[in-house]
PDB file of N, CA and C in Angstrom:
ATOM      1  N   UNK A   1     -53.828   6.123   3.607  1.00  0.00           N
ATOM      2  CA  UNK A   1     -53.678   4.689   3.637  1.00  0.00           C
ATOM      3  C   UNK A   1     -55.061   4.061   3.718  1.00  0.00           C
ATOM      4  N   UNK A   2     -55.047   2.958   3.021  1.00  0.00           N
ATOM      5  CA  UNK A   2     -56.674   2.238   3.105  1.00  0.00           C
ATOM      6  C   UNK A   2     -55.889   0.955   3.403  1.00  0.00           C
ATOM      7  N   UNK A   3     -57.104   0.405   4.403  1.00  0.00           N
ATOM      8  CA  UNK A   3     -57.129  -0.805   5.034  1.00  0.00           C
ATOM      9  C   UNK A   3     -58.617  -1.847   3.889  1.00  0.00           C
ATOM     10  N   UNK A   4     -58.129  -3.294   3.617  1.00  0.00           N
ATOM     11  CA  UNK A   4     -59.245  -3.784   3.260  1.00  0.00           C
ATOM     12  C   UNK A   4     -59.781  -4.077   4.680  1.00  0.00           C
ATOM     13  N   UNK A   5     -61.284  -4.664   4.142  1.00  0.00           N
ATOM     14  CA  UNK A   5     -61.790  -4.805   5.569  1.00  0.00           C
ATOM     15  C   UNK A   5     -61.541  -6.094   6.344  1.00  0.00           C
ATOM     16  N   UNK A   6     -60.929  -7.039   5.759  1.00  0.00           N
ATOM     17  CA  UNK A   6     -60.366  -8.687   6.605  1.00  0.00           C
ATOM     18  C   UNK A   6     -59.104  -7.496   7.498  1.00  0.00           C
ATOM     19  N   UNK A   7     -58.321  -6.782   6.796  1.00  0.00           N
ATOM     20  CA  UNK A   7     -57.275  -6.352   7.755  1.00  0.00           C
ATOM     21  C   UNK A   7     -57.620  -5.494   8.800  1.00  0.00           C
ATOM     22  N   UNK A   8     -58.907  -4.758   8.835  1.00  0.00           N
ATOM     23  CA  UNK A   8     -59.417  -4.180  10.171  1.00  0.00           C
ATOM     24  C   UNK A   8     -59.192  -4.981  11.571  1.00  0.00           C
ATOM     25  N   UNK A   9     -59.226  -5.964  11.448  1.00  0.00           N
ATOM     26  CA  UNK A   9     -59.150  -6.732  13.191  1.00  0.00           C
ATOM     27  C   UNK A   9     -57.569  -6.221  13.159  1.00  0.00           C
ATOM     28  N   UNK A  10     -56.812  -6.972  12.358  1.00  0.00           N
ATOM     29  CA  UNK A  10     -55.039  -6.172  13.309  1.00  0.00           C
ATOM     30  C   UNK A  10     -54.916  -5.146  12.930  1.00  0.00           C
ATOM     31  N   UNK A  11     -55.362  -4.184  12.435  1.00  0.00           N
ATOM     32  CA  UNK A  11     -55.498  -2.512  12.615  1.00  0.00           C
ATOM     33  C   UNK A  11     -56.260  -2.354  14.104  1.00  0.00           C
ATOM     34  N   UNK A  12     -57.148  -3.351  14.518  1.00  0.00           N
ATOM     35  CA  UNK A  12     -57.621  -3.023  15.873  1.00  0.00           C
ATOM     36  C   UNK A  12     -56.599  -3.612  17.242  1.00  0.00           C
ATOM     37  N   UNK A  13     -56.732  -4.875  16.739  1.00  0.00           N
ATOM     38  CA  UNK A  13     -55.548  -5.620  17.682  1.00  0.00           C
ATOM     39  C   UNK A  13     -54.308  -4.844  17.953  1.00  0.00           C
ATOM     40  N   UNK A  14     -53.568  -4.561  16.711  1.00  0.00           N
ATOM     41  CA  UNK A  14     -52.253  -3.284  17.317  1.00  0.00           C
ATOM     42  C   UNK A  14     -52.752  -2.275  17.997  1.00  0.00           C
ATOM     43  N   UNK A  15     -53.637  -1.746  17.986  1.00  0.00           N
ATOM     44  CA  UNK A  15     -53.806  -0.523  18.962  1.00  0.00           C
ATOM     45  C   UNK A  15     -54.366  -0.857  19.965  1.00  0.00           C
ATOM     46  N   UNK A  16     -54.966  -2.095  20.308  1.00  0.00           N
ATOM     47  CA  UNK A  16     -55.622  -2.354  21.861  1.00  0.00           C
ATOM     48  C   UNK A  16     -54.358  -2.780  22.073  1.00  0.00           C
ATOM     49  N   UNK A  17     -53.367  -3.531  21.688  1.00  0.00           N
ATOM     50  CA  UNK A  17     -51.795  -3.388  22.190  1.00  0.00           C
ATOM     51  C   UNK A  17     -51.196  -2.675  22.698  1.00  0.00           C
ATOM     52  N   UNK A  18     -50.985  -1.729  22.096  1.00  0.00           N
ATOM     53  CA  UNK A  18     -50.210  -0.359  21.841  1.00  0.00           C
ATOM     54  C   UNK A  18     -50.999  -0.056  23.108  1.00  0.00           C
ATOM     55  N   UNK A  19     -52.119   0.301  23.678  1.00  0.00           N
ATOM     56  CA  UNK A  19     -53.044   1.192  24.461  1.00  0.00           C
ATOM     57  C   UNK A  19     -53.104   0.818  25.717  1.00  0.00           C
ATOM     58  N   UNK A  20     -52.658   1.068  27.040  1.00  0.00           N
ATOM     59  CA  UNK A  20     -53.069   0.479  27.947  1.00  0.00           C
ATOM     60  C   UNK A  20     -54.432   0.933  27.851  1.00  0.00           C
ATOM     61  N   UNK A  21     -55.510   0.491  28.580  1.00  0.00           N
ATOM     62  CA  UNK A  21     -56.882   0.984  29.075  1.00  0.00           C
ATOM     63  C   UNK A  21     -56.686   1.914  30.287  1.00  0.00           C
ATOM     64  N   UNK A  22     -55.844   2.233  31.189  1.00  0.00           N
ATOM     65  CA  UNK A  22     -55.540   2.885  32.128  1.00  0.00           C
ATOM     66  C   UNK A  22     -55.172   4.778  31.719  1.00  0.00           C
ATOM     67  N   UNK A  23     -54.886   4.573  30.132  1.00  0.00           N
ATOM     68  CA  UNK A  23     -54.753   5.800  29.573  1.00  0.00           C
ATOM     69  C   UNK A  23     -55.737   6.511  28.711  1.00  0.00           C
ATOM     70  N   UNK A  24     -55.647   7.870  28.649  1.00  0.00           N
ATOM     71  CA  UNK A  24     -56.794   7.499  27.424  1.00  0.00           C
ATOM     72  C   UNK A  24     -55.474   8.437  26.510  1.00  0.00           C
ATOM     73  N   UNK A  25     -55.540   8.258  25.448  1.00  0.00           N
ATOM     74  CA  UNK A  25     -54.620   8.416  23.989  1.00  0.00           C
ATOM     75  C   UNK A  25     -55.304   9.571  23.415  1.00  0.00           C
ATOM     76  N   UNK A  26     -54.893  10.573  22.445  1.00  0.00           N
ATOM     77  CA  UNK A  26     -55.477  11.378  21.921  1.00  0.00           C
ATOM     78  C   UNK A  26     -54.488  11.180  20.132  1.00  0.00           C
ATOM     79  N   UNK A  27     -55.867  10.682  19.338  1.00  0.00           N
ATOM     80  CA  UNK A  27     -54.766  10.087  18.214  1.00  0.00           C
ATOM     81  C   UNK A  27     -55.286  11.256  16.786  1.00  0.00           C
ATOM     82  N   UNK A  28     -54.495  11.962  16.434  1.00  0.00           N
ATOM     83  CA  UNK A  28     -54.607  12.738  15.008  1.00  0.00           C
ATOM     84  C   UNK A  28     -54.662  11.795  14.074  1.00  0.00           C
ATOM     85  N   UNK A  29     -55.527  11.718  13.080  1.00  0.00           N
ATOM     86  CA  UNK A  29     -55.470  10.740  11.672  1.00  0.00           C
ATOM     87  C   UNK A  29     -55.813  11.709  10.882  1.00  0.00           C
ATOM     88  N   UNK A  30     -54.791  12.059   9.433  1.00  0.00           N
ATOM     89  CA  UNK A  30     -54.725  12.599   8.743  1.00  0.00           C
ATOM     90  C   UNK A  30     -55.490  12.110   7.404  1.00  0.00           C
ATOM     91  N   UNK A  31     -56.618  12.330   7.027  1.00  0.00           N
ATOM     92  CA  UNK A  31     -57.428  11.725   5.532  1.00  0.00           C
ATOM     93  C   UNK A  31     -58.013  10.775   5.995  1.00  0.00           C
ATOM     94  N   UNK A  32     -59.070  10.624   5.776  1.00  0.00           N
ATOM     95  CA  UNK A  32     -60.211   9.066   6.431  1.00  0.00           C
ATOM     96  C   UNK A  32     -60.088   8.312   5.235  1.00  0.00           C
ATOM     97  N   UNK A  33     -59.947   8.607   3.927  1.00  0.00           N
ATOM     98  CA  UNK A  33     -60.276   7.549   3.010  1.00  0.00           C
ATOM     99  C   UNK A  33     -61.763   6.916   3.240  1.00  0.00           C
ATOM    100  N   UNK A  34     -61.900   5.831   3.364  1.00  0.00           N
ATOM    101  CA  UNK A  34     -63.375   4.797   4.129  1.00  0.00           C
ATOM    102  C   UNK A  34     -63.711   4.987   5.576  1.00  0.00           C
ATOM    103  N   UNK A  35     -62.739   5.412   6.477  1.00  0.00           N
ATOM    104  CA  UNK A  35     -62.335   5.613   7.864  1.00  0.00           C
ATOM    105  C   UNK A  35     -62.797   4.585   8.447  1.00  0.00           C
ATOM    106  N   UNK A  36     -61.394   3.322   7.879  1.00  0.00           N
ATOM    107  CA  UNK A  36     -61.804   1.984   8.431  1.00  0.00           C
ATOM    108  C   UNK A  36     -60.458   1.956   9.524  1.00  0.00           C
ATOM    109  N   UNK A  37     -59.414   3.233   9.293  1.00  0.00           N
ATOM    110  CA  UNK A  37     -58.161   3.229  10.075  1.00  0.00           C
ATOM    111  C   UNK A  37     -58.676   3.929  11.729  1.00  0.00           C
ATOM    112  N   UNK A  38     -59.687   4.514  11.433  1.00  0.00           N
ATOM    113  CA  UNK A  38     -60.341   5.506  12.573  1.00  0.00           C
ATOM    114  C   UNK A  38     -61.081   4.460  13.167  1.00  0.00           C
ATOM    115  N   UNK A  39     -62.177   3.632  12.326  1.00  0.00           N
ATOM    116  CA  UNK A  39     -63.115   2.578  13.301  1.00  0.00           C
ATOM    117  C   UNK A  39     -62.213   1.400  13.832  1.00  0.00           C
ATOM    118  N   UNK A  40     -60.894   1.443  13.262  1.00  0.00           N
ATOM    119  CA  UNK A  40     -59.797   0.237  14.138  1.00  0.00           C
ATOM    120  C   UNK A  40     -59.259   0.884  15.234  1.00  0.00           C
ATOM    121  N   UNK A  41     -59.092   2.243  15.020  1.00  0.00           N
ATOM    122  CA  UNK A  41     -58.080   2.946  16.339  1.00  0.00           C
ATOM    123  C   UNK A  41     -59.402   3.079  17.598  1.00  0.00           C
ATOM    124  N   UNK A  42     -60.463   3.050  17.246  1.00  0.00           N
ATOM    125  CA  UNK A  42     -61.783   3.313  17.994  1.00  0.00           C
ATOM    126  C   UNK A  42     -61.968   1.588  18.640  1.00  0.00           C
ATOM    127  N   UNK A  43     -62.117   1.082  18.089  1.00  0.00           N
ATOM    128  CA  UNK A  43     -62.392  -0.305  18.761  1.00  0.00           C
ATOM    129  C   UNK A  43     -60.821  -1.009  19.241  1.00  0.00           C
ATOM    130  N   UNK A  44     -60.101  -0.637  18.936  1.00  0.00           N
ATOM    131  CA  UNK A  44     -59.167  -1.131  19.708  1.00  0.00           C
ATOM    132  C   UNK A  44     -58.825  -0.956  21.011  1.00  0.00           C
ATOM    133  N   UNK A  45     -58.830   0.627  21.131  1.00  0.00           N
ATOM    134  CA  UNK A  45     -58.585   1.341  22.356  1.00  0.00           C
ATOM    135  C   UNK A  45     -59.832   1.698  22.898  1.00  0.00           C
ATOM    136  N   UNK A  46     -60.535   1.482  23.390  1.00  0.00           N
ATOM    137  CA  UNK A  46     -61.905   1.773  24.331  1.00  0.00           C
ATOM    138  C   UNK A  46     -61.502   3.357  24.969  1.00  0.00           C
ATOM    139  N   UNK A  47     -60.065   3.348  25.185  1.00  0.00           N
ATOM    140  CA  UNK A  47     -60.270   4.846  25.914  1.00  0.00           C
ATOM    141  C   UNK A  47     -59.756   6.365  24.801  1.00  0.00           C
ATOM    142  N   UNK A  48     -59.707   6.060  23.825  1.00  0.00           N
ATOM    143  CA  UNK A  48     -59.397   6.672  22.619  1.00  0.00           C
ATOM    144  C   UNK A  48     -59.840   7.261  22.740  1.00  0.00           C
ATOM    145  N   UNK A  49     -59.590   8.884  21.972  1.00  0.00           N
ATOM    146  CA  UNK A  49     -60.494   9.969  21.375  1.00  0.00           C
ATOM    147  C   UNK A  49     -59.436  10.183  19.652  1.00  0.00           C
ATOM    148  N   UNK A  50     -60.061   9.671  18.875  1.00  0.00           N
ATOM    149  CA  UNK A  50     -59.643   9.858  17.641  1.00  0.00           C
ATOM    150  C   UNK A  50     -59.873  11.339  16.729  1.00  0.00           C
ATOM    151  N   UNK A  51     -58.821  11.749  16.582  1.00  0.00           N
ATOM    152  CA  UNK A  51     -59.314  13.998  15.818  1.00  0.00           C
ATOM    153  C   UNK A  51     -58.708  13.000  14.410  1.00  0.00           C
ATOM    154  N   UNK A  52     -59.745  13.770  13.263  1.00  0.00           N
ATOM    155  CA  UNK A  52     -59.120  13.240  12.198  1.00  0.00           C
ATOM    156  C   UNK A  52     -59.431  14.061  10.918  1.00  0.00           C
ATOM    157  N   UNK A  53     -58.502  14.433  10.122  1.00  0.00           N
ATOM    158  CA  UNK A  53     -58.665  15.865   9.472  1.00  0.00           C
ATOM    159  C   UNK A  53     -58.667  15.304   8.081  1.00  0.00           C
ATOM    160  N   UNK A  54     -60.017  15.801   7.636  1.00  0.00           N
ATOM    161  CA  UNK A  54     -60.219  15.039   6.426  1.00  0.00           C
ATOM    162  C   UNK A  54     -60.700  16.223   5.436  1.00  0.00           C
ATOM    163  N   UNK A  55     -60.393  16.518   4.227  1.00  0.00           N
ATOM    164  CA  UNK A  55     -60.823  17.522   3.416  1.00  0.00           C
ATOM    165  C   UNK A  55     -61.896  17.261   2.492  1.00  0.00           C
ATOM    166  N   UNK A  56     -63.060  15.863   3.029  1.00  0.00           N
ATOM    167  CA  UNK A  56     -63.891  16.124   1.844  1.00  0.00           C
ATOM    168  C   UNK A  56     -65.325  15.954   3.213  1.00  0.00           C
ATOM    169  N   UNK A  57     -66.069  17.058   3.216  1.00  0.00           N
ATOM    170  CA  UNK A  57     -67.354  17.359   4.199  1.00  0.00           C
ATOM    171  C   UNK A  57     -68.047  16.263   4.135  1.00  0.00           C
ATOM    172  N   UNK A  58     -68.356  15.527   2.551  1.00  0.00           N
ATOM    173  CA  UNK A  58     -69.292  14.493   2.549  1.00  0.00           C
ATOM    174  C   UNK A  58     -68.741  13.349   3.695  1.00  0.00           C
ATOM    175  N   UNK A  59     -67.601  12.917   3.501  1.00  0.00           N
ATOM    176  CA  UNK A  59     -67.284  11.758   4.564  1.00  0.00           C
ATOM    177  C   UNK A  59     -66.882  12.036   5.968  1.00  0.00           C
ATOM    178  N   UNK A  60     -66.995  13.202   5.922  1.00  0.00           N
ATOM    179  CA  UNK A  60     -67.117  13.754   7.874  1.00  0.00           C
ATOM    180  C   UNK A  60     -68.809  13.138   8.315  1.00  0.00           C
ATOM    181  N   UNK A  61     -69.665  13.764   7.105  1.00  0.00           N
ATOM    182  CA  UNK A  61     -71.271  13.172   7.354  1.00  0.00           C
ATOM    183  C   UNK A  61     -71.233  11.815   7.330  1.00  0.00           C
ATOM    184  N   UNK A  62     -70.904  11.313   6.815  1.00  0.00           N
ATOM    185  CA  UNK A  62     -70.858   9.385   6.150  1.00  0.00           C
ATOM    186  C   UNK A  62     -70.250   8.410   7.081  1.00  0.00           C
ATOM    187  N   UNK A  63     -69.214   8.903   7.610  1.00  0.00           N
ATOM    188  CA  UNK A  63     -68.260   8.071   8.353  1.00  0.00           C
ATOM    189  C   UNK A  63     -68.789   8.373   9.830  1.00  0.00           C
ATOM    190  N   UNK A  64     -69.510   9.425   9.930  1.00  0.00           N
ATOM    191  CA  UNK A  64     -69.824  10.207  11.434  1.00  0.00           C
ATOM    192  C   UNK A  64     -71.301   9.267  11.345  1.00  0.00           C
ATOM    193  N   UNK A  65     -72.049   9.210  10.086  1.00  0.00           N
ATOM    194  CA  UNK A  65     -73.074   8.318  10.381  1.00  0.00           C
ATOM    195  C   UNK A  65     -72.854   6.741  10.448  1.00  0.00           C
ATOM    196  N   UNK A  66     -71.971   6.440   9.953  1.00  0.00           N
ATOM    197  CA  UNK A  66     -71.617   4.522  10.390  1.00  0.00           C
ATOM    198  C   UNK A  66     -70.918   4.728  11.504  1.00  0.00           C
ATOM    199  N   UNK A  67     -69.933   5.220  11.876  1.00  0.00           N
ATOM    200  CA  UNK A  67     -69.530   4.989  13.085  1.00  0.00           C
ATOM    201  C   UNK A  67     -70.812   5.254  14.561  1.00  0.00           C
ATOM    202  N   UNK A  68     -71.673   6.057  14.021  1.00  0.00           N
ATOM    203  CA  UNK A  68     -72.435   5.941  15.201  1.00  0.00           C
ATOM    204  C   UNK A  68     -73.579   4.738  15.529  1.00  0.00           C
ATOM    205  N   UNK A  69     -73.797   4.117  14.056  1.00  0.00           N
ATOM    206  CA  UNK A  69     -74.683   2.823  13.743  1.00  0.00           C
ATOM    207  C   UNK A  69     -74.084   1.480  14.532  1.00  0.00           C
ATOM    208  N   UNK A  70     -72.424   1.634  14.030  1.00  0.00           N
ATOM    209  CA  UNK A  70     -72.250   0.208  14.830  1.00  0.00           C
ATOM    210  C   UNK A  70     -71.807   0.824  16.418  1.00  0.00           C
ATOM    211  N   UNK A  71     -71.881   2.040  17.018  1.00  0.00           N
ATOM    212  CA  UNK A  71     -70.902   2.406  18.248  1.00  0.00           C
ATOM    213  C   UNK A  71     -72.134   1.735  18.879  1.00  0.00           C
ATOM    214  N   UNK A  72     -71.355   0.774  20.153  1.00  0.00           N
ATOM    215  CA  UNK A  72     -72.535   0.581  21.194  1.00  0.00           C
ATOM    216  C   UNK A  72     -71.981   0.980  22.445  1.00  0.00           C
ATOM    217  N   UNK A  73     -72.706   1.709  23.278  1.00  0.00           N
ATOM    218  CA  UNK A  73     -72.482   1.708  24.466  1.00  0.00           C
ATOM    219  C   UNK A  73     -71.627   0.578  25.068  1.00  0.00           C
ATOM    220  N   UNK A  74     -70.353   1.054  26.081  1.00  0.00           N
ATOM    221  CA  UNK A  74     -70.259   0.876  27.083  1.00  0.00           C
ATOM    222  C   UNK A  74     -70.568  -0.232  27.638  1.00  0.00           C
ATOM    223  N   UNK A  75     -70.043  -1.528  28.383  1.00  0.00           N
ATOM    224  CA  UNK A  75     -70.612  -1.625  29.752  1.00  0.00           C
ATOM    225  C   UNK A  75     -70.053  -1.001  30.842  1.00  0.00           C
ATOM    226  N   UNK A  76     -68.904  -0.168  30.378  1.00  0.00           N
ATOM    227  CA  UNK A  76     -68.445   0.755  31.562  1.00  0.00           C
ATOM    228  C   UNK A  76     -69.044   1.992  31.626  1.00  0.00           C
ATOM    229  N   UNK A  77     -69.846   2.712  32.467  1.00  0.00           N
ATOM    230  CA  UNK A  77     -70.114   4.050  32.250  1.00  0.00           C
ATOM    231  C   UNK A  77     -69.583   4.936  32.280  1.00  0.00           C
ATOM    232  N   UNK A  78     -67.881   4.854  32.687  1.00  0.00           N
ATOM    233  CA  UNK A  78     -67.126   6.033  32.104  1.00  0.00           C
ATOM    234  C   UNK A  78     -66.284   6.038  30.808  1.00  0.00           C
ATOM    235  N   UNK A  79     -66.787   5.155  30.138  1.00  0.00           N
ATOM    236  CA  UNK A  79     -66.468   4.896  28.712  1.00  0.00           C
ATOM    237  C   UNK A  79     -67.215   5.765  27.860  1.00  0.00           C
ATOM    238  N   UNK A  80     -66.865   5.778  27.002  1.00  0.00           N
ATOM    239  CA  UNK A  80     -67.960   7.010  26.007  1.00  0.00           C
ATOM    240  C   UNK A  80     -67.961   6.341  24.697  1.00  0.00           C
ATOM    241  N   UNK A  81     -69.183   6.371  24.235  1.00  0.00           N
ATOM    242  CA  UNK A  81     -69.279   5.604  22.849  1.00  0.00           C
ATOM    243  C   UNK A  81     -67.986   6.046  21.860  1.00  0.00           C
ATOM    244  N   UNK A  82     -68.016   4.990  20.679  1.00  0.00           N
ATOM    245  CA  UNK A  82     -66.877   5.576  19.453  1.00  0.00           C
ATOM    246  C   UNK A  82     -67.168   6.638  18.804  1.00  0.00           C
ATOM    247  N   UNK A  83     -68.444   6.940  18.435  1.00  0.00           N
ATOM    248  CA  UNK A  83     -69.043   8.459  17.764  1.00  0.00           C
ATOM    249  C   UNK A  83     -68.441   9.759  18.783  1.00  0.00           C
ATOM    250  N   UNK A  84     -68.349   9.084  20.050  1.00  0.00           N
ATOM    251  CA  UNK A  84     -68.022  10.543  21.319  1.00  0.00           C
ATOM    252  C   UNK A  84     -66.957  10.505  21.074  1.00  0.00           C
ATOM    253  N   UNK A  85     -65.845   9.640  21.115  1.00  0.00           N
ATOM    254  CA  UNK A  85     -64.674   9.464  20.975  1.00  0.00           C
ATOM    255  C   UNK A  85     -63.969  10.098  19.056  1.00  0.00           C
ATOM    256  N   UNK A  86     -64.630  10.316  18.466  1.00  0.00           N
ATOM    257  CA  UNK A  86     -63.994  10.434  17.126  1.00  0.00           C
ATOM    258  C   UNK A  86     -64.715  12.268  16.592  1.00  0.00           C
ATOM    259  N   UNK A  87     -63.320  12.677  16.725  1.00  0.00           N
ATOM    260  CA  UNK A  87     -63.628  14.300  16.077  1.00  0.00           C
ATOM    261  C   UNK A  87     -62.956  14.275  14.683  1.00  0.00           C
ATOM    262  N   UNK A  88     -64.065  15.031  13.597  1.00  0.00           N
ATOM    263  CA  UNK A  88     -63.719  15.189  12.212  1.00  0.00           C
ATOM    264  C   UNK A  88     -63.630  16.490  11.864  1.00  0.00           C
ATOM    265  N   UNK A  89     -62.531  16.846  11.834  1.00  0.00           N
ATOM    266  CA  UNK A  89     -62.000  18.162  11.431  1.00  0.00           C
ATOM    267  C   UNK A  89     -62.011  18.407   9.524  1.00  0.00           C
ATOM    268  N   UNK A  90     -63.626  19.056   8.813  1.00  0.00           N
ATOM    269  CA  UNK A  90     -63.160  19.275   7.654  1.00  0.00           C
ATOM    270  C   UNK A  90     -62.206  20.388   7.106  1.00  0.00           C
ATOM    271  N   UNK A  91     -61.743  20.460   6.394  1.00  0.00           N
ATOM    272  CA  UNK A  91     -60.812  21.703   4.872  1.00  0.00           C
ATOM    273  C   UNK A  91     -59.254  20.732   5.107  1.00  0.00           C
ATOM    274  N   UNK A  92     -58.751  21.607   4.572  1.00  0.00           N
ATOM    275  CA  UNK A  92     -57.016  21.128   4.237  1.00  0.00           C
ATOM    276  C   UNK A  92     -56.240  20.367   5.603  1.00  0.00           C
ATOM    277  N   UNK A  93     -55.584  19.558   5.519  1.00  0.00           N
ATOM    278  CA  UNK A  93     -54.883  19.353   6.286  1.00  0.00           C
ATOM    279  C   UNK A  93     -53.784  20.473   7.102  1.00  0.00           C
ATOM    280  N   UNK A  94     -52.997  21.307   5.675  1.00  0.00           N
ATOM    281  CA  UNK A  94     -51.900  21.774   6.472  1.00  0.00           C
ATOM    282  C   UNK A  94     -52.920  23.229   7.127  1.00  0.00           C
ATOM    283  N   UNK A  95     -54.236  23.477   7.008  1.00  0.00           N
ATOM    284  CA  UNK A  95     -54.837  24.238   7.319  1.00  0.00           C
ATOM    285  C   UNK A  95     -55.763  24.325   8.669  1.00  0.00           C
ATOM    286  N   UNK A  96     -55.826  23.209   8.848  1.00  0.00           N
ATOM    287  CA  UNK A  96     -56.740  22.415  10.351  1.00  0.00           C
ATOM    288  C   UNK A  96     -55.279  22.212  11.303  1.00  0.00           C
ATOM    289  N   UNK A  97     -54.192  22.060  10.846  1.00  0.00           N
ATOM    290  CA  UNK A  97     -53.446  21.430  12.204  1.00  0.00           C
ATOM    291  C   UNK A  97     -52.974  22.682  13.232  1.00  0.00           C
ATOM    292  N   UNK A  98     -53.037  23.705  12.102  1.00  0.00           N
ATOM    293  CA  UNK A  98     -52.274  25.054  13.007  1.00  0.00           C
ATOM    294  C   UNK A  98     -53.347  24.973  14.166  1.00  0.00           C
ATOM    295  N   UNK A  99     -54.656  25.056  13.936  1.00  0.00           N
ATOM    296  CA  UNK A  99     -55.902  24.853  14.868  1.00  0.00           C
ATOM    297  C   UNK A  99     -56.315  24.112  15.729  1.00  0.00           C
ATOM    298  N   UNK A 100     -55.088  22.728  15.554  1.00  0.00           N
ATOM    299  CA  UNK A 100     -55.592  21.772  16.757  1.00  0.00           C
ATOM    300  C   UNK A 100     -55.270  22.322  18.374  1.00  0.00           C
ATOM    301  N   UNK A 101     -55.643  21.994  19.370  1.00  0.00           N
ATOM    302  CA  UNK A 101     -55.170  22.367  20.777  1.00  0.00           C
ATOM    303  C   UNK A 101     -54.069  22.717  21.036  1.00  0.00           C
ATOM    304  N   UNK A 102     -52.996  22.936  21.006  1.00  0.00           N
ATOM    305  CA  UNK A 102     -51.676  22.813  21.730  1.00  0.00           C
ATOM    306  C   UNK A 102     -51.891  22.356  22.775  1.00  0.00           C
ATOM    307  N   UNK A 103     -52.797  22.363  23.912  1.00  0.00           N
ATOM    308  CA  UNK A 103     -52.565  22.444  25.551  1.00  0.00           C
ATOM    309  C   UNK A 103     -53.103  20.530  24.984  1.00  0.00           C
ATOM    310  N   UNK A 104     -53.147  20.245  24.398  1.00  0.00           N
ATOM    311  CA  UNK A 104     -53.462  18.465  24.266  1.00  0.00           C
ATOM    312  C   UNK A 104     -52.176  18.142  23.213  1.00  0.00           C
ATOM    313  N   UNK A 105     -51.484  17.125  24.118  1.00  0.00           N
ATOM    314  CA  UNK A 105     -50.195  16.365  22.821  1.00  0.00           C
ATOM    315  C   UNK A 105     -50.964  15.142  22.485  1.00  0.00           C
ATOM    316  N   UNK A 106     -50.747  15.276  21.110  1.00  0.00           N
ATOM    317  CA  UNK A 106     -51.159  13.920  20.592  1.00  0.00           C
ATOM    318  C   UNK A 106     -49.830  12.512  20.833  1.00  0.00           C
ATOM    319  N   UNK A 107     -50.448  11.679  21.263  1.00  0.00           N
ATOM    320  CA  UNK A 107     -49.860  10.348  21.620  1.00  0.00           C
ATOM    321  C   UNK A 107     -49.231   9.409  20.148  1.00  0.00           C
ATOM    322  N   UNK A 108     -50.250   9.186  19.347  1.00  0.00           N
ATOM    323  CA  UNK A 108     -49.875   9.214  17.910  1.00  0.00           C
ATOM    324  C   UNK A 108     -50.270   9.729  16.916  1.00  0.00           C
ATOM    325  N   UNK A 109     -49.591   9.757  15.593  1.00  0.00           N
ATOM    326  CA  UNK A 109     -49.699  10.523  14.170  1.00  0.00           C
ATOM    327  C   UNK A 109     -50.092   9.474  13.371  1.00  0.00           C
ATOM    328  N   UNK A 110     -51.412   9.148  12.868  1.00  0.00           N
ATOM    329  CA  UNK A 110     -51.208   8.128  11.435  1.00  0.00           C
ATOM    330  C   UNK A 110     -51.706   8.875  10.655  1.00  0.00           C
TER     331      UNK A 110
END
């Protein structure tokens, strides 16, 4: 799924919804496309950790380098930037999931 970028704020707004801050969420995203669905689930939820399994290496590098350009620190110090918060799992999808944690349930699937 691709988001244009005017629709990024309620791709962010639903998930700071969805999220209390009291939790932290552990969210699987399947294909980054632009990974404008990953920098909404990241700024929405401050306590997020986004895993996101994408099969092309170049945009694990690309998306891992903008997301760390705009991530700013915190004013909470047990917050962790959006770059800390976002894992990019490259090769196949149905090939990375057998590999994710079990002992961690993911909260949501997009």
């Amino acid at each position: 799924m691709s988001f244009y970028p005017q629709n990024v704020s309620h791709v962010s707004l639903f998930y700071h919804n969805i999220t209390n801050s009291s939790f932290t969420f552990l969210k699987p995203k399947v294909g980054m496309f632009t990974g404008y669905g990953a920098a909404a689930m990241l700024e929405g939820a401050p306590s997020t950790t986004v895993v996101s399994l994408e099969i092309d290496p170049y945009l694990k590098t690309w998306v891992s380098e903008c997301v760390a350009q705009a991530s700013e620190a915190s004013t909470n110090p047990e917050l962790k930037t959006a770059s800390e918060r976002l894992e990019i799992i490259t090769g196949p999808a149905l090939d990375s999931m057998p590999n994710l944690p079990s002992d961690q349930p993911f909260d949501l699937v997009f």
